[in-house]
mmCIF file of C-alpha atoms in Angstrom:
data_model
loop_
_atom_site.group_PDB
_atom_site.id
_atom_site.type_symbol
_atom_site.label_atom_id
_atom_site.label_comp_id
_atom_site.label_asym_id
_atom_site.label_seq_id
_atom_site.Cartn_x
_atom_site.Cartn_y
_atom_site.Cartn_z
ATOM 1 C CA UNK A 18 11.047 42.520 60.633
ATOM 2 C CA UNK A 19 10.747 46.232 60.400
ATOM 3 C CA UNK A 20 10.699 47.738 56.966
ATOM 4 C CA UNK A 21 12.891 50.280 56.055
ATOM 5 C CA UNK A 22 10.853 51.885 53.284
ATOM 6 C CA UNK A 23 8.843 52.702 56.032
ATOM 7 C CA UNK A 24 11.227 55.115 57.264
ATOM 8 C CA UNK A 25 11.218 58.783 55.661
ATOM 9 C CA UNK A 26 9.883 57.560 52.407
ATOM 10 C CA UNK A 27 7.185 59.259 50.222
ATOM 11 C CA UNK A 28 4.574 56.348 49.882
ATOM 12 C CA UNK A 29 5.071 54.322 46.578
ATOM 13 C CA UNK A 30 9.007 55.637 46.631
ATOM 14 C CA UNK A 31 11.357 52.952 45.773
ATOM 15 C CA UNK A 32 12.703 51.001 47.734
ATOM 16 C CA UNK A 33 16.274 51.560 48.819
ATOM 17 C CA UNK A 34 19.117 49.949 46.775
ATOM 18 C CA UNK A 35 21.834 48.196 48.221
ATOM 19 C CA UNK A 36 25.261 46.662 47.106
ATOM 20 C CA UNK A 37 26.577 43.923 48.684
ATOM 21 C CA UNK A 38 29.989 43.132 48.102
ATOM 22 C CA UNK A 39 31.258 39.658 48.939
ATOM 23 C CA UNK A 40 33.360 37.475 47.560
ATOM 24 C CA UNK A 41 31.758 34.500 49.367
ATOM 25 C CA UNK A 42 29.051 33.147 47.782
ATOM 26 C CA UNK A 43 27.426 32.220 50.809
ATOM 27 C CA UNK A 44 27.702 35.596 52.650
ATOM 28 C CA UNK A 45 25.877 36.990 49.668
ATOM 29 C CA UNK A 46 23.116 34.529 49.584
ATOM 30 C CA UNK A 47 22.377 35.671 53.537
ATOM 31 C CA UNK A 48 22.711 39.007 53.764
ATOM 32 C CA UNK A 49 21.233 39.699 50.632
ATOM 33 C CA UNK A 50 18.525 37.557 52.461
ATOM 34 C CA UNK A 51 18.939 39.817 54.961
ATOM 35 C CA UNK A 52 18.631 43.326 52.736
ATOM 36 C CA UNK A 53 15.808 41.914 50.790
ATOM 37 C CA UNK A 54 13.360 40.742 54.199
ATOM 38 C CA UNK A 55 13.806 44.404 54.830
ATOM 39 C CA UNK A 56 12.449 45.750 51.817
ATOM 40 C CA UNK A 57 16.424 47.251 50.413
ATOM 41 C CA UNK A 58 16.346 46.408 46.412
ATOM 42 C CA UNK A 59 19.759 44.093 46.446
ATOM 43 C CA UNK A 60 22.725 44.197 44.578
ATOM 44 C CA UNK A 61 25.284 41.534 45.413
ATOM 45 C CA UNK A 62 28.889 41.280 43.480
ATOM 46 C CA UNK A 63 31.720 39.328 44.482
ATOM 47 C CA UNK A 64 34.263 41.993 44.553
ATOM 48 C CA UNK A 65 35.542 45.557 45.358
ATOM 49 C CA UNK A 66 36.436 45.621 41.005
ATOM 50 C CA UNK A 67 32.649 44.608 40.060
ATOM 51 C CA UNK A 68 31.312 47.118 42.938
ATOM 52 C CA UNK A 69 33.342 49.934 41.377
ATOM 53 C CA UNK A 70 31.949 49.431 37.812
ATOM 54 C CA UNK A 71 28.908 49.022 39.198
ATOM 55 C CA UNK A 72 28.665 52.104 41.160
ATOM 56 C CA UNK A 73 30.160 53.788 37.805
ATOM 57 C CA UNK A 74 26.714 52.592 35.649
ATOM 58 C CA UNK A 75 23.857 52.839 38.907
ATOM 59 C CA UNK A 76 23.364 56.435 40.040
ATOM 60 C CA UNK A 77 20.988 55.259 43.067
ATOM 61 C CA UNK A 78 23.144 53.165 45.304
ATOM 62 C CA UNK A 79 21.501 54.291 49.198
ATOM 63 C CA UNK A 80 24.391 52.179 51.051
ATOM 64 C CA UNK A 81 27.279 49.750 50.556
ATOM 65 C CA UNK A 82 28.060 46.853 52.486
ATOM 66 C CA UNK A 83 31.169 45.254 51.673
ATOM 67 C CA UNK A 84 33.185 42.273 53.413
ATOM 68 C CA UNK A 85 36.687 43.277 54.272
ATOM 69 C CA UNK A 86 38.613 40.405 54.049
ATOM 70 C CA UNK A 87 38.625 40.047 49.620
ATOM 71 C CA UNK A 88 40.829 38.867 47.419
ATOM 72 C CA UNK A 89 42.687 41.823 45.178
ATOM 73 C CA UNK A 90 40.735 44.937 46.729
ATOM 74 C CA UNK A 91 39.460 44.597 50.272
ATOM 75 C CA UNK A 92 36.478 46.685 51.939
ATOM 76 C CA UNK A 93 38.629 48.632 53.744
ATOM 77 C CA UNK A 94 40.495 49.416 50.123
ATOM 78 C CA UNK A 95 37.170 49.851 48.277
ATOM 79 C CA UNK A 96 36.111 52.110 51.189
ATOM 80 C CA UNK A 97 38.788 54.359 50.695
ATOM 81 C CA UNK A 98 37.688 54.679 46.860
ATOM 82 C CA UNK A 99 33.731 55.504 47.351
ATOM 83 C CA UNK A 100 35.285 58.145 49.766
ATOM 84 C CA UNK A 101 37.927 59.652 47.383
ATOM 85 C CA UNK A 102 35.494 59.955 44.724
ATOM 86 C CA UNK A 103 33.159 63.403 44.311
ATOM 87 C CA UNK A 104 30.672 61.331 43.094
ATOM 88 C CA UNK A 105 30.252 58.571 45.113
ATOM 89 C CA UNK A 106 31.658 59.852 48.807
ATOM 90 C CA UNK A 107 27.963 60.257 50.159
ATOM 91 C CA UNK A 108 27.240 56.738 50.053
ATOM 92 C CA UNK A 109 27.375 55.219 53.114
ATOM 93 C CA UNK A 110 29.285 52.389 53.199
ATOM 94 C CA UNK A 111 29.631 49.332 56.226
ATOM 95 C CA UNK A 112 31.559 46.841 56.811
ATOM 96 C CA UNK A 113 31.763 43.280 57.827
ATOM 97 C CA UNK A 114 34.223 41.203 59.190
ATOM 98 C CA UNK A 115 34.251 37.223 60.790
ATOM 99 C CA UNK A 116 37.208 39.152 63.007
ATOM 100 C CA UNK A 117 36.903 41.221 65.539
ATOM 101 C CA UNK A 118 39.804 43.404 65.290
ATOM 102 C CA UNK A 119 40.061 46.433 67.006
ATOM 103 C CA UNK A 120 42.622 48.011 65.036
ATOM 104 C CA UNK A 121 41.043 47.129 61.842
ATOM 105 C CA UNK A 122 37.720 48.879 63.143
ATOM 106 C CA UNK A 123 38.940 51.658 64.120
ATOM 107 C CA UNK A 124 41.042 52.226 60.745
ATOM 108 C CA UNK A 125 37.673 51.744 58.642
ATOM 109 C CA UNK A 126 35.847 53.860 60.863
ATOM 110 C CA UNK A 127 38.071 56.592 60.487
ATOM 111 C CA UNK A 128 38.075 56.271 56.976
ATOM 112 C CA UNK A 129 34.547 56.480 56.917
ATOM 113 C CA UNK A 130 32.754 53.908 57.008
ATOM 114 C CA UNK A 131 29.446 54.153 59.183
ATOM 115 C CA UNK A 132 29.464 50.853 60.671
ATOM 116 C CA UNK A 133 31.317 47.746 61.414
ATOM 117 C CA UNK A 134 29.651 44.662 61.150
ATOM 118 C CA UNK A 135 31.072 41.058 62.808
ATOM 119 C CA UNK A 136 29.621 37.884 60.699
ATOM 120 C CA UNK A 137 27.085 35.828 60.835
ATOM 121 C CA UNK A 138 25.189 39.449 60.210
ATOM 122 C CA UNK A 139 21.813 39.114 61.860
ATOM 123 C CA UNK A 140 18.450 40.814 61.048
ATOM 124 C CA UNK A 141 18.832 43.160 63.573
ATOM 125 C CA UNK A 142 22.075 44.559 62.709
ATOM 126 C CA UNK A 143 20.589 45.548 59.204
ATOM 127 C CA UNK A 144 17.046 47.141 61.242
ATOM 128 C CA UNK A 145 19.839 49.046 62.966
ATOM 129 C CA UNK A 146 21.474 50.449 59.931
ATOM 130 C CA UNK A 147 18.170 51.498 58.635
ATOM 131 C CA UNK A 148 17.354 53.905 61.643
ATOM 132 C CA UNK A 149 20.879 55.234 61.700
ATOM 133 C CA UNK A 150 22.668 55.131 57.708
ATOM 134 C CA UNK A 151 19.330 55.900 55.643
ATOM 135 C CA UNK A 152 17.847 58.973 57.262
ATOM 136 C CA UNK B 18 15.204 15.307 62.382
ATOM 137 C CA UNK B 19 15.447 18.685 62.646
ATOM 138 C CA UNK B 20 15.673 18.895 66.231
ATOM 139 C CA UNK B 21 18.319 16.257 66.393
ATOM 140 C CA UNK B 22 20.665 18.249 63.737
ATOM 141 C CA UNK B 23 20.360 20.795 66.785
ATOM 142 C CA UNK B 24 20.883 18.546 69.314
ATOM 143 C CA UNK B 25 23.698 16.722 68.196
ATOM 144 C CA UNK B 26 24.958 19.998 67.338
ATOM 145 C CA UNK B 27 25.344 19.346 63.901
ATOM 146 C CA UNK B 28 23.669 22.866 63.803
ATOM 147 C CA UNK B 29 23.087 25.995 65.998
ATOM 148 C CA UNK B 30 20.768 28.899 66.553
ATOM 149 C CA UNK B 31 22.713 30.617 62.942
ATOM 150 C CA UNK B 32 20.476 28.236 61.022
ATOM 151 C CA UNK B 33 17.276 29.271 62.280
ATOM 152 C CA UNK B 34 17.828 32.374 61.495
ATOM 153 C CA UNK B 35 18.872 31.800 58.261
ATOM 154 C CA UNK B 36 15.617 29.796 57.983
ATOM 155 C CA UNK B 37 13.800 32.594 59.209
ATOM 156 C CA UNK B 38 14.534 34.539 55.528
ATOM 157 C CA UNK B 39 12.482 31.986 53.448
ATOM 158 C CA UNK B 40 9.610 33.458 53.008
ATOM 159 C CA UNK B 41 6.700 33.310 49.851
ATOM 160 C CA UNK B 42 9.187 35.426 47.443
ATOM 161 C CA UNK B 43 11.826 33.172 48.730
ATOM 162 C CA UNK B 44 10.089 29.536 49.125
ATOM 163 C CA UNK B 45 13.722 27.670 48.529
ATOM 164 C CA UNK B 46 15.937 30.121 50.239
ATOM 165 C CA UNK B 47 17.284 27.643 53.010
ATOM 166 C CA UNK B 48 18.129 24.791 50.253
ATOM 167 C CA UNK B 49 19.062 27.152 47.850
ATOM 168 C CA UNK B 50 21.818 28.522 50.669
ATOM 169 C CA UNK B 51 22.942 24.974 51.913
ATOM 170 C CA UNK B 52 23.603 24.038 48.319
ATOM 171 C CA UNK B 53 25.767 26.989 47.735
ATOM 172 C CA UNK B 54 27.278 26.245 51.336
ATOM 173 C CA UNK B 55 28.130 22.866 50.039
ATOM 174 C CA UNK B 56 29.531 23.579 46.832
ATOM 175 C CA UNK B 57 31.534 26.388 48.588
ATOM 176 C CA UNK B 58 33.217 24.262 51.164
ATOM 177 C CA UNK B 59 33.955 21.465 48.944
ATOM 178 C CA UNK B 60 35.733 24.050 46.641
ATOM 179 C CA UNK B 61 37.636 25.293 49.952
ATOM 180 C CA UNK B 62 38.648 22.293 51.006
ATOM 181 C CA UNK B 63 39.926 21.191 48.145
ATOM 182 C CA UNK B 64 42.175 24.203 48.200
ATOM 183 C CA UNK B 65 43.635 23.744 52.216
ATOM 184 C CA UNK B 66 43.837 20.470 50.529
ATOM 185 C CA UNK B 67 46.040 21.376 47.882
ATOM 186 C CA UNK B 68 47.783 23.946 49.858
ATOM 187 C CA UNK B 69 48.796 21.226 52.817
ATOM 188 C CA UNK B 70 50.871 19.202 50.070
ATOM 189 C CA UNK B 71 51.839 22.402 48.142
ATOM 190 C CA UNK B 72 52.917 24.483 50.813
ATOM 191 C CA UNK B 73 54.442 22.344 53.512
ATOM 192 C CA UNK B 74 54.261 24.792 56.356
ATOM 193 C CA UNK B 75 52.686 27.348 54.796
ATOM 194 C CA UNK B 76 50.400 28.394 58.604
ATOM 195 C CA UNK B 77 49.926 31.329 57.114
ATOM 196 C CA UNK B 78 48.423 30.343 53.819
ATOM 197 C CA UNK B 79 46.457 27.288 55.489
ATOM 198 C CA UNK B 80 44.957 29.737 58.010
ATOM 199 C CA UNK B 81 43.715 32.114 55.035
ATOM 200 C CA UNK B 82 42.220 29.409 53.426
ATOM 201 C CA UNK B 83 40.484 27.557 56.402
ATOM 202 C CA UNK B 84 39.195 31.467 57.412
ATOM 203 C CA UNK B 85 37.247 31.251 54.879
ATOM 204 C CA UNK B 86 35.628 27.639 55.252
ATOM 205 C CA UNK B 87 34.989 28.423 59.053
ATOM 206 C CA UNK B 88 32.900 32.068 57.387
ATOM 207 C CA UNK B 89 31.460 30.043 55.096
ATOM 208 C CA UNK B 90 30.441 27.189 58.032
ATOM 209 C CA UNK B 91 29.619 30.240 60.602
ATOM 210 C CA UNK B 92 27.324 31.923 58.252
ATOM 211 C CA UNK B 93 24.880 28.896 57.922
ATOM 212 C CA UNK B 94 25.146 27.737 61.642
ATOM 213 C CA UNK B 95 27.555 24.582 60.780
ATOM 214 C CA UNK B 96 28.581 24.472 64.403
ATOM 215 C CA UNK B 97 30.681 20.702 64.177
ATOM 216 C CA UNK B 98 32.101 22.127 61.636
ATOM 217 C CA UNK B 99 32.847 25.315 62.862
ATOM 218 C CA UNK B 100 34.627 23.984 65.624
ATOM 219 C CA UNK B 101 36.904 21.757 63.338
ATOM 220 C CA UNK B 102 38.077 24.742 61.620
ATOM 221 C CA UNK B 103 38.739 26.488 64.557
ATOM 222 C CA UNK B 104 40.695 23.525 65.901
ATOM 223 C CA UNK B 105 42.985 23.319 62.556
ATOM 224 C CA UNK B 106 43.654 27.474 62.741
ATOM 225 C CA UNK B 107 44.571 26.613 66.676
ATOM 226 C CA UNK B 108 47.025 23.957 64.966
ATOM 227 C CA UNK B 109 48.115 26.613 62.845
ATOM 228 C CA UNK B 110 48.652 29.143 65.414
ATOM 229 C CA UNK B 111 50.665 26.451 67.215
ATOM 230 C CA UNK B 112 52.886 25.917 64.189
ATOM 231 C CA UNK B 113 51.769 22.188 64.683
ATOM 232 C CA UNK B 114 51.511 20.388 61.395
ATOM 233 C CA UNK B 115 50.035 17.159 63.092
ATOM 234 C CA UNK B 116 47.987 19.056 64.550
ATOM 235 C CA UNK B 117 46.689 20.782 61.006
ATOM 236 C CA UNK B 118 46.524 17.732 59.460
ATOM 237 C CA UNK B 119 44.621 15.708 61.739
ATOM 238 C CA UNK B 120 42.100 18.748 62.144
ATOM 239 C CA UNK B 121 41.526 18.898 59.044
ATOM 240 C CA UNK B 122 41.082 15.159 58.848
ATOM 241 C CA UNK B 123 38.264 15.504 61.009
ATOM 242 C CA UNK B 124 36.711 19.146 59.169
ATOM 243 C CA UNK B 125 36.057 16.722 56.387
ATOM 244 C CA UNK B 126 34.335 14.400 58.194
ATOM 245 C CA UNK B 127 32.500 16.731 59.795
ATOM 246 C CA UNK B 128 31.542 18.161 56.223
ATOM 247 C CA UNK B 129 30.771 14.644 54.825
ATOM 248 C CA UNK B 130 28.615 13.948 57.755
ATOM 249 C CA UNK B 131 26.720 17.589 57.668
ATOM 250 C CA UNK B 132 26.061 17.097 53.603
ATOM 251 C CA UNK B 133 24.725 13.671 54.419
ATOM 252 C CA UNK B 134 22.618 14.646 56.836
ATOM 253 C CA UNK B 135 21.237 18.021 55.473
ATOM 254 C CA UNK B 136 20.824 16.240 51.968
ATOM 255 C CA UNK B 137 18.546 13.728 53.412
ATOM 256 C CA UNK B 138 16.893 16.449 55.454
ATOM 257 C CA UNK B 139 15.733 18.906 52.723
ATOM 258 C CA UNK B 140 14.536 15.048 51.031
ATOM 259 C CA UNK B 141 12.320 14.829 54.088
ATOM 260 C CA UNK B 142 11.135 18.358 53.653
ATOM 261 C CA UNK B 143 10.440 17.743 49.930
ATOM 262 C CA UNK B 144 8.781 14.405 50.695
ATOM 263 C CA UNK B 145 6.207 16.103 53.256
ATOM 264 C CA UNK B 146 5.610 19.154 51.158
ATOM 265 C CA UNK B 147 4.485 16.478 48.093
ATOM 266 C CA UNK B 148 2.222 15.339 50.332
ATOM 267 C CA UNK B 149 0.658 17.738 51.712
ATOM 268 C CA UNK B 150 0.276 18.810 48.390
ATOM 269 C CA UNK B 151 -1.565 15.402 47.396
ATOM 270 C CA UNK B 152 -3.818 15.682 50.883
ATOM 271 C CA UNK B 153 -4.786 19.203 49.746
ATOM 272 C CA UNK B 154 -6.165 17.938 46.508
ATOM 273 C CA UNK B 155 -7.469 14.527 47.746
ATOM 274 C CA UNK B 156 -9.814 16.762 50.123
#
């Protein structure tokens, strides 16, 4: 699978760190899975409130990819924080969905969001993001 | 044994791939994701469970809970299973409470059946990899 470290990195720079938001515990198992056969440092919490302190304490999130469908904040809700916020707008955030809902794509998307996954998440959505989210 | 979780369709192509992320820094990955899987979908269906005696026709909330269990069963290639789900949230669509309940009847057969068989799999798996282990060190 191709490594994105390898792309725009000084050699010996960190690896990129991503946080996965899921609730399920079984969507963060694979595509943390996922992030980490591509050479992204992981993160995984279980929800939008955990991301948000989290974000608040780690100054080097690269991207966020967040589940929409949560329980108390969902990714489309989270979303709209990380963009309303000076400090963390820049991140780039995705997000996956089992549904494939128009509407609901199009309203994350124009909130910001860079992509729009649909679950299972394979391998080659993630090489995808790499070319595209982490110039 | 494998190939016969795949024929029977116990399985599809979503587990290979999820098979395909064990690697050295990950030796137990697959396991390690089944057990979770397990523990998850027990834990769900207990809730739909709950919520089909709780909430008599409550589509809305039985959907929202069995969306989850068919993520859960998508995400590891649980096809059988998959399908069950989808069957019950058809049910649900339809407003048909026989219909829920006798799906769901059969998503926990399908689960019982799919823990049975992956639990005696990953024995298999441990099984060979002892002895290969003991070949190793007899040569």
């Amino acid at each position: 699978m191709a490594s994105c470290r390898s792309l725009g990195g000084e050699i010996g720079a960190p690896a990129p760190h991503v946080l996965a938001v899921d609730d399920s515990s079984v969507d963060r198992a694979v595509i943390s899975g996922i992030l980490r056969s591509s050479q992204f440092r992981v993160t995984a919490v279980d929800s939008g409130k955990r991301a948000l302190e989290l974000l608040g304490s780690e100054p080097n999130v690269s991207m966020i990819i967040t589940d929409y469908w949560m329980p108390e904040m969902t990714g489309y809700e989270l979303l709209k924080k990380v963009k309303e916020s000076s400090s963390l707008k820049e991140i780039p955030v995705v997000i996956m969905s089992s549904e494939n809902v128009p509407t609901r794509i199009n309203m994350c998307l124009e909130e910001g969001a860079e992509d729009f996954l649909l679950k299972p998440v394979q391998p080659s959505d993630v090489s995808r993001l790499c070319s595209r989210v982490l110039r | 044994m494998k190939k016969s979780l795949f024929d029977q369709g116990y399985l599809d192509e979503q587990f290979c791939q999820v098979e395909d992320l064990q690697d050295e820094a990950s030796p137990n990955f697959v396991e390690e994701v089944v057990t979770l899987f397990l523990k998850d979908s027990g834990r769900l269906m207990s809730n739909i469970e709950q919520a089909l005696e709780k909430y008599p026709r409550d589509f809305n909330r039985w959907d929202a809970y069995m969306q989850q269990l068919k993520g859960s069963c998508c995400s590891i290639g649980a096809s059988r299973m998959k399908n069950e789900c989808m069957s019950f949230r058809d049910s649900c669509g339809q407003g048909n409470v026989e219909g829920c309940m006798r799906a769901f009847q059969k998503v926990k057969r399908e689960h019982a059946v799919l823990r049975q068989k992956l639990e005696s799999y990953f024995q298999l798996l441990r099984q060979a990899g002892a002895t290969g282990a003991a070949t190793r060190s007899i040569k």
